Short mmCIF file of C-alpha atoms in Angstrom, two decimals:
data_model
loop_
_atom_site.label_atom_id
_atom_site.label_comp_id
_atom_site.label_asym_id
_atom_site.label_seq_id
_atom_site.Cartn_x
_atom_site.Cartn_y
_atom_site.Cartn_z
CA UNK A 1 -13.92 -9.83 142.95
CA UNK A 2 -17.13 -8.42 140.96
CA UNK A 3 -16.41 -4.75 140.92
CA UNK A 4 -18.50 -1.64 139.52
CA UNK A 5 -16.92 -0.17 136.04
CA UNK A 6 -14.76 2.03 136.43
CA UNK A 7 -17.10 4.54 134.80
CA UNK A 8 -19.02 4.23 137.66
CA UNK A 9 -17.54 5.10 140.29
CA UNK A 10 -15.92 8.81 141.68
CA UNK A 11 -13.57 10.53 142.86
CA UNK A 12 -13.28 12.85 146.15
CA UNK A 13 -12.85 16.33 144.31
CA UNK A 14 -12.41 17.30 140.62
CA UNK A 15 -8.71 19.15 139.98
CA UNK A 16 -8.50 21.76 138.30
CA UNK A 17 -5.59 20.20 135.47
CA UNK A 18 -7.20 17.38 135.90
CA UNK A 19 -7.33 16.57 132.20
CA UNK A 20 -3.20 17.26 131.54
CA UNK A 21 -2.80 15.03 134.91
CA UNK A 22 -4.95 12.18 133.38
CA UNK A 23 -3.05 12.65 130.26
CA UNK A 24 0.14 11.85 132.01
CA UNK A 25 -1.24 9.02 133.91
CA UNK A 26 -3.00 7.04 131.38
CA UNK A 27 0.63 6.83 129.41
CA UNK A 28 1.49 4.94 132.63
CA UNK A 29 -1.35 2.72 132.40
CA UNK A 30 -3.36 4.03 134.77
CA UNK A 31 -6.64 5.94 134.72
CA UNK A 32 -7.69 8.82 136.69
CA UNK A 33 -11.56 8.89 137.49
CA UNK A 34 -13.71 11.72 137.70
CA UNK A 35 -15.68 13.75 140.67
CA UNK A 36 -18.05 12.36 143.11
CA UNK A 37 -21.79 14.07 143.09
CA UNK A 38 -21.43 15.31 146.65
CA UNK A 39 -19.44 17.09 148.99
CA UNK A 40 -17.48 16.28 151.82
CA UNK A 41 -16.66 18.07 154.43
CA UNK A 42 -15.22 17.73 158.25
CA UNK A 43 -16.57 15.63 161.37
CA UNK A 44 -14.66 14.53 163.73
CA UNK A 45 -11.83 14.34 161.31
CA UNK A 46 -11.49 18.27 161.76
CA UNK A 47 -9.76 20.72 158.65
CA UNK A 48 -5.93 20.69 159.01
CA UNK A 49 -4.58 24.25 158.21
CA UNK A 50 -0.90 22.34 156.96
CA UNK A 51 -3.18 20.18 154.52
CA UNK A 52 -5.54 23.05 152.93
CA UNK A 53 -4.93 22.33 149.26
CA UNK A 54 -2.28 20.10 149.42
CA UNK A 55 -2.73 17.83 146.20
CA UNK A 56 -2.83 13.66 147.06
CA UNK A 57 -3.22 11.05 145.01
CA UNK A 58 -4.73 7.78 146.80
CA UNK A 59 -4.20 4.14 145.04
CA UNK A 60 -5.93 0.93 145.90
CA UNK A 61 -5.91 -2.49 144.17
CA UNK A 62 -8.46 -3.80 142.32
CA UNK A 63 -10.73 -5.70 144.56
CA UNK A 64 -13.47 -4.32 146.42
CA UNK A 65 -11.93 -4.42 149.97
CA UNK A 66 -8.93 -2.07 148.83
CA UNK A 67 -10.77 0.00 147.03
CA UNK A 68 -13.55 0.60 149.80
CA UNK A 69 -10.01 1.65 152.01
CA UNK A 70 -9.08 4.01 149.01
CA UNK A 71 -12.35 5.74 149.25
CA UNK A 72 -12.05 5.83 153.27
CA UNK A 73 -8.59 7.65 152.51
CA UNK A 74 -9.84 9.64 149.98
CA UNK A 75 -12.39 11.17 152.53
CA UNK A 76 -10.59 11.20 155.49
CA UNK A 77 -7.76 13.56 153.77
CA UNK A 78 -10.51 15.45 151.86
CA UNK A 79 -12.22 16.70 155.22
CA UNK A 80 -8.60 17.33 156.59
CA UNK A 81 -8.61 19.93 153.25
CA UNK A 82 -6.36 17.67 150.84
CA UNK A 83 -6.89 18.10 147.28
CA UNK A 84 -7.78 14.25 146.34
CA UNK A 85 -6.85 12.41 143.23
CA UNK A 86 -8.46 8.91 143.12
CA UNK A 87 -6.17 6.65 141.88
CA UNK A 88 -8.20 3.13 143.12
CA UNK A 89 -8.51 0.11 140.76
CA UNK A 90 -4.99 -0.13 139.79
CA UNK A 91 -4.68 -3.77 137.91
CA UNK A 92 -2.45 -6.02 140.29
CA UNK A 93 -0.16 -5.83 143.53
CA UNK A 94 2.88 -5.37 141.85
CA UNK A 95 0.89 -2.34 139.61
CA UNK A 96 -0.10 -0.84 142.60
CA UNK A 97 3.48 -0.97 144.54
CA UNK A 98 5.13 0.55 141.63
CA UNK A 99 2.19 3.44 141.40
CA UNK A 100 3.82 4.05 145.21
CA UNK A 101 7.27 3.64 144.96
CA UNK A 102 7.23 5.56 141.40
CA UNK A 103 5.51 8.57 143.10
CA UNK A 104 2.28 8.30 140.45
CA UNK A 105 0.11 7.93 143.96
CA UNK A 106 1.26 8.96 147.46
CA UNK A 107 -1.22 6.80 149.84
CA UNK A 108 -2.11 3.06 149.49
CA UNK A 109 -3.34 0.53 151.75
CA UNK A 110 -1.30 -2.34 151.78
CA UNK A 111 -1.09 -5.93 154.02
CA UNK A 112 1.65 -6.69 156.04
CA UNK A 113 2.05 -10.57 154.40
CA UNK A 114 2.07 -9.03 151.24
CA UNK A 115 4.42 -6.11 152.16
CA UNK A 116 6.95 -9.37 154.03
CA UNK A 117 6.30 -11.82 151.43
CA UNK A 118 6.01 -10.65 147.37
CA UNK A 119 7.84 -7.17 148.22
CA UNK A 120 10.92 -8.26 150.49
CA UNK A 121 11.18 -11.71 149.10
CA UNK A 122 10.59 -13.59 152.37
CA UNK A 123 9.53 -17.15 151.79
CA UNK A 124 8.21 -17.55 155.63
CA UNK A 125 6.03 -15.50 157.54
CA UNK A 126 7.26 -14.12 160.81
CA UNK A 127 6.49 -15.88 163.95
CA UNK A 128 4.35 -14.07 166.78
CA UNK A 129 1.30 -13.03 165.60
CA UNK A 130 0.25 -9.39 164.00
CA UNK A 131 2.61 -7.12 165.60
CA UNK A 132 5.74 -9.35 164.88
CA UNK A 133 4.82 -9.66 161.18
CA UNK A 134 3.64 -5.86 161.19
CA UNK A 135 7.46 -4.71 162.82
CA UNK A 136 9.14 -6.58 160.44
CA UNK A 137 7.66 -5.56 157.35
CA UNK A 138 7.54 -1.90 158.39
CA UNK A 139 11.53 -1.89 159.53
CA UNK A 140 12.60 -3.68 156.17
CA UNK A 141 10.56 -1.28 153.76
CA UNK A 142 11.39 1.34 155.06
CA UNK A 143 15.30 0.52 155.15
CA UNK A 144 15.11 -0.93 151.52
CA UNK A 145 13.06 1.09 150.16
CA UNK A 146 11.83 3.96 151.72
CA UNK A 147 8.40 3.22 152.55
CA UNK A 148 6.68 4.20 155.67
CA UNK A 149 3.79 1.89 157.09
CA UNK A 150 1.69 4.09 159.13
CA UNK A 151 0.00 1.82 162.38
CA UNK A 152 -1.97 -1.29 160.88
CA UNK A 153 -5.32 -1.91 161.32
CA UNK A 154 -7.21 -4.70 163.23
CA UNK A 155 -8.28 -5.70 160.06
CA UNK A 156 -6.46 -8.84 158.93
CA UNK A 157 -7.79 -10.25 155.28
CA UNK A 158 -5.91 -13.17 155.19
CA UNK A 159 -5.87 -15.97 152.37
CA UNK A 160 -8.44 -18.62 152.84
CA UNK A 161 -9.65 -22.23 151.43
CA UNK A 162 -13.48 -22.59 150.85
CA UNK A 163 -16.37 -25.36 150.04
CA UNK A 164 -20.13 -24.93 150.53
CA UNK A 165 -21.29 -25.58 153.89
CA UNK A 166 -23.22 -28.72 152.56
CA UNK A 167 -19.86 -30.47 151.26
CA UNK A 168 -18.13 -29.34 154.36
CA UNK A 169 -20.43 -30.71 156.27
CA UNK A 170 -20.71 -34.42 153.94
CA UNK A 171 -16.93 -34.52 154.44
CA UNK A 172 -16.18 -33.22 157.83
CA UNK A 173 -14.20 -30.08 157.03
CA UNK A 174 -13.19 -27.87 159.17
CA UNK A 175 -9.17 -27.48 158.70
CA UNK A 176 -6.40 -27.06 155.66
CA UNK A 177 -5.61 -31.02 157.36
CA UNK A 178 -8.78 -31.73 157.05
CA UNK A 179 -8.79 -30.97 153.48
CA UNK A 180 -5.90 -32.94 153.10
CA UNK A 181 -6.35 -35.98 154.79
CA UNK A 182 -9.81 -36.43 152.47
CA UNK A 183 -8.29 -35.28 149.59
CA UNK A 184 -5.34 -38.28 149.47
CA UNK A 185 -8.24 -40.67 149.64
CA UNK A 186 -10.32 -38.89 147.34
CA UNK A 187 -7.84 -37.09 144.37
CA UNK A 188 -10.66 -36.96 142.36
CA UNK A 189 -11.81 -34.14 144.37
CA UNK A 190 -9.07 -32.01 144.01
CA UNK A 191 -10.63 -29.53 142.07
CA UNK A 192 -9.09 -25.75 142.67
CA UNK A 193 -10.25 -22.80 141.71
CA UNK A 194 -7.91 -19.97 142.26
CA UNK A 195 -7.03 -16.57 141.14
CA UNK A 196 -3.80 -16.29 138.31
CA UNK A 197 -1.90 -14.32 140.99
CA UNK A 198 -2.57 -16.74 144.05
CA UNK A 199 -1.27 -19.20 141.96
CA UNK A 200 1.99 -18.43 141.79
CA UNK A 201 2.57 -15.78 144.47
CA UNK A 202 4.91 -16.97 147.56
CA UNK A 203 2.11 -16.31 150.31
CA UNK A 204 -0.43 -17.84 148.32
CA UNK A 205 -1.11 -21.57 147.44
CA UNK A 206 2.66 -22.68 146.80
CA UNK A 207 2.83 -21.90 150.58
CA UNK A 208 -0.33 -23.41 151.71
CA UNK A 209 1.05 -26.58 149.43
CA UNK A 210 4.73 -26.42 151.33
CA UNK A 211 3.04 -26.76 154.29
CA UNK A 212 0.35 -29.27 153.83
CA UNK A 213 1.16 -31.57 151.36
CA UNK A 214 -2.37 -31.74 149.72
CA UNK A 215 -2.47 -33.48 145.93
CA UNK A 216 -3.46 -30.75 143.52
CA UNK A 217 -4.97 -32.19 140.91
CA UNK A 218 -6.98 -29.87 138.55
CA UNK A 219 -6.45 -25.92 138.80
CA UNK A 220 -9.20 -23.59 137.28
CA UNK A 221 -7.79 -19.84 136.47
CA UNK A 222 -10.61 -17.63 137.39
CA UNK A 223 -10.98 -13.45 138.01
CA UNK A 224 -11.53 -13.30 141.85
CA UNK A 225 -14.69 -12.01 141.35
CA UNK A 226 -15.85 -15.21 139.80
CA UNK A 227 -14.55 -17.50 142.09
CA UNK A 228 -16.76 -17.20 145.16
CA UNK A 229 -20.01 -17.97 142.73
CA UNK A 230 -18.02 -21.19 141.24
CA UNK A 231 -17.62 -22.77 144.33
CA UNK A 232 -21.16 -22.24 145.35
CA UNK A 233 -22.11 -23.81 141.79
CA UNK A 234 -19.80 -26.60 141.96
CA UNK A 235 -17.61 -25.74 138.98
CA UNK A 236 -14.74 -26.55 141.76
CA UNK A 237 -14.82 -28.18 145.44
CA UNK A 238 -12.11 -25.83 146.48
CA UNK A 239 -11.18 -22.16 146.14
CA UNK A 240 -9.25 -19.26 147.12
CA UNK A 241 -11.16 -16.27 149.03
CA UNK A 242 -10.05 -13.51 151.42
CA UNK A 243 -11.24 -13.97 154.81
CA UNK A 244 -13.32 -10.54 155.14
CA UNK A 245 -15.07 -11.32 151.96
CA UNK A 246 -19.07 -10.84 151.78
CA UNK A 247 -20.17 -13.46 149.61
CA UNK A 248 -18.66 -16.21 151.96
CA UNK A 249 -21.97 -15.72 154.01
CA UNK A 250 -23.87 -14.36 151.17
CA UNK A 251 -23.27 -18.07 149.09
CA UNK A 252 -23.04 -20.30 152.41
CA UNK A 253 -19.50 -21.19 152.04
CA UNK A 254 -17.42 -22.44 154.80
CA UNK A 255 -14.12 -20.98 155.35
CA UNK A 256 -11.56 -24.01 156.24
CA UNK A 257 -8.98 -22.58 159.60
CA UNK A 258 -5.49 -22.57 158.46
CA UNK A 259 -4.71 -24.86 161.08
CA UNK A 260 -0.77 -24.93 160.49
CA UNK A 261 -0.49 -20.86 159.99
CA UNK A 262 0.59 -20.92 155.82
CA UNK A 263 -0.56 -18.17 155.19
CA UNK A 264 0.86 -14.82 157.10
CA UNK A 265 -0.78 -12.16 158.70
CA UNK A 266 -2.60 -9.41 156.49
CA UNK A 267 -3.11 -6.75 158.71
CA UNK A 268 -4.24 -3.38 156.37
CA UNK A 269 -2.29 -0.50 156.65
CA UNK A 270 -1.56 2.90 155.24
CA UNK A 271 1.43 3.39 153.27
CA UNK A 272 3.61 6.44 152.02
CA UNK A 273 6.93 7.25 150.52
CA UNK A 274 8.76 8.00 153.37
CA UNK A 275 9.83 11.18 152.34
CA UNK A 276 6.40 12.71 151.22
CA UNK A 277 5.05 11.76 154.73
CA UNK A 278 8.26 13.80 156.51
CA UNK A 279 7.29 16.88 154.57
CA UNK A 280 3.52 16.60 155.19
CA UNK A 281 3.40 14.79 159.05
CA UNK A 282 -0.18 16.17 159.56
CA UNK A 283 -1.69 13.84 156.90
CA UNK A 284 -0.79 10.82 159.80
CA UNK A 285 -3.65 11.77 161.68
CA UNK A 286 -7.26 11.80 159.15
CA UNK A 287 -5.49 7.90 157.92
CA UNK A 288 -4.81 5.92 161.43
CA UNK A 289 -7.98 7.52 162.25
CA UNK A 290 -10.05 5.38 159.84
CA UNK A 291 -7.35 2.61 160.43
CA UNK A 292 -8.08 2.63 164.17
CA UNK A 293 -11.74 2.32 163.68
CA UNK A 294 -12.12 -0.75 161.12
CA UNK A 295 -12.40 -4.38 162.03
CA UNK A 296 -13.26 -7.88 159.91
CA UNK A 297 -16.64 -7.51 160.73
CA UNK A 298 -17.20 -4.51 159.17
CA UNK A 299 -15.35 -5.09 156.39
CA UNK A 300 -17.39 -8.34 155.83
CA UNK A 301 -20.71 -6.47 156.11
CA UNK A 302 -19.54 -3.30 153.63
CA UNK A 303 -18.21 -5.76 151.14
CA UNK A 304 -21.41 -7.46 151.27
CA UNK A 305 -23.26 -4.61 150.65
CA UNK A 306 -20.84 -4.06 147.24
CA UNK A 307 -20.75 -7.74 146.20
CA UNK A 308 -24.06 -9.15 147.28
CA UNK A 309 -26.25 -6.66 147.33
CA UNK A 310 -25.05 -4.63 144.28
CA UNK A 311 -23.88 -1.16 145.97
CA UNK A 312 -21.47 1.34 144.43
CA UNK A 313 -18.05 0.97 146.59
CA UNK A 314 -17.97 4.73 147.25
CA UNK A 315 -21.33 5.19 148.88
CA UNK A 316 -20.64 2.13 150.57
CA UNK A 317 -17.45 3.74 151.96
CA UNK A 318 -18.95 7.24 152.46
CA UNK A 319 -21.96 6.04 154.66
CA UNK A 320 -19.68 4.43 157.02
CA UNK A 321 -17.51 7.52 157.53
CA UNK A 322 -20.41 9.23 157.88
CA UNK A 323 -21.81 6.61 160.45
CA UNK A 324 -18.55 6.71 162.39
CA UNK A 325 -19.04 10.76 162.45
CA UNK A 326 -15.08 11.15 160.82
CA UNK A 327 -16.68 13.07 158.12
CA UNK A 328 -20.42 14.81 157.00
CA UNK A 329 -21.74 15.29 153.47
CA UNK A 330 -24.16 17.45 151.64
#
């Protein structure tokens, strides 16, 4: 996805080490950014006397759906009193899982196909819908390696196939089968533009593939930002999105239904190392509140507002939590 430098964007609160902590980081590859120009302070997410000071660092991935959820962290915990390091942009899924596991950040959002499929290894997703997939993932991480998932969100960004409404519409698509079906007649059109990562990763298109059989003919390597803007040019017929994505009503693009379920269920949720979670409990609270509270919908409209319409991610993220009353600013 398009995303604002990292120069541009904030973090919660400035630390005082911040420098010798940045220092430490960057050796790790990662990069620490700096403070954001106002202030926030409790709303309905009230100051937690167990969290006054406590130091947390919150990690996202780099696409502008995570890191909107690493801001909404960031602020919940920062009107609960945490001392917030922002952490968001981390390069990759794997990048980002090891920034967890390794203890270099201590919240990040994470989906529960992802958490069942790249990090446990599972080639299938579970059967039943969001809270099957959701039990699953939760039980096994946390057995293998000592992850908590704190309750997921009705938010469920789940891998998609796009075309333009007009060449939907030509070629009467409306399903993966669909797709298909037209593309054995036509191979010509099997023109793909995906992400490197979706190209190889288990839940991505080798599982949509397994399960429908579709020719690929020619695959085009793009940045995920770029992807959503190539389809709508016609650089490819087909390509990969997320299903909460702004720009799929921004650039008229239709969103084809996984009609045979390839893909699993991507319900966001928070998660922690186990064991920093069972010495700080009270940071459960300020997270499944903003976890409770977000829906497709709105995640559609706020990444609009970052992709479309040019907004920094952070404001973006702070005017919600301000709209939902969890937190007020200066």
């Amino acid at each position: 996805m398009a995303l604002p430098s990292k120069s541009t964007r904030r973090t919660i609160k400035a630390l005082a080490g911040a420098a010798l902590l940045t220092v430490s980081l960057a050796a790790c590859g990662l990069d620490v950014n700096t403070g954001l120009p106002y202030t926030i302070k409790p709303g309905s997410i009230k100051a937690i006397p167990s969290v006054q000071g406590l130091k947390v660092t919150v990690g996202s991935k780099d696409f502008t759906e995570n890191i909107i959820l690493g801001y909404m962290a960031e602020m919940a915990l920062s009107a609960a009193g945490a001392d917030v390091v922002d952490l968001t942009d981390i390069k990759g899924s794997n990048s980002s899982r090891q920034a967890l596991i390794n203890a270099q950040t201590d919240v990040t959002w994470e989906y529960t196909g992802t958490g069942w499929i790249n990090y446990q290894g599972n080639e299938l997703p579970v059967p039943g819908g969001e809270q099957a997939q959701y039990d699953a993932t939760a039980k096994a991480d946390k057995e293998k390696n000592g992850i908590t998932w704190l309750q997921y969100s009705p938010l469920n960004d789940q891998y998609a196939f796009a075309v333009t409404e007009e060449y939907a519409a030509k070629n009467n698509l409306k399903t993966v089968s669909d797709l298909t079906a037209f593309l054995k007649q036509k191979p010509d059109q099997s023109v793909f533009c995906l992400e490197t990562e979706f190209t190889s990763r288990q839940d991505g298109f080798p599982a949509a593939n397994k399960a429908y059989g579709y020719p690929v003919g020619t695959v085009k390597n793009f940045g995920i930002g770029t992807i959503y803007s190539a389809i709508s040019q016609g650089t490819c017929q087909i390509g990969e999105v997320f299903t909460t994505d702004g720009r799929i009503s921004g650039l008229k693009l239709k969103v084809l239904e996984d009609d045979k379920k390839a893909f699993p269920q991507y319900n966001a949720a928070v998660t922690m190392r186990t064991e920093f979670l069972d010495q700080h409990p009270d940071l459960r609270g300020p997270l499944e509140t903003v976890t409770k509270a977000i829906t497709n919908e709105q995640m559609v409209e706020l990444c609009k507002q970052v992709d479309v319409d040019g907004r920094d991610a952070g404001a973006v993220a702070r005017d919600w939590m301000v709209s939902k009353g969890f937190i007020t600013t200066e």
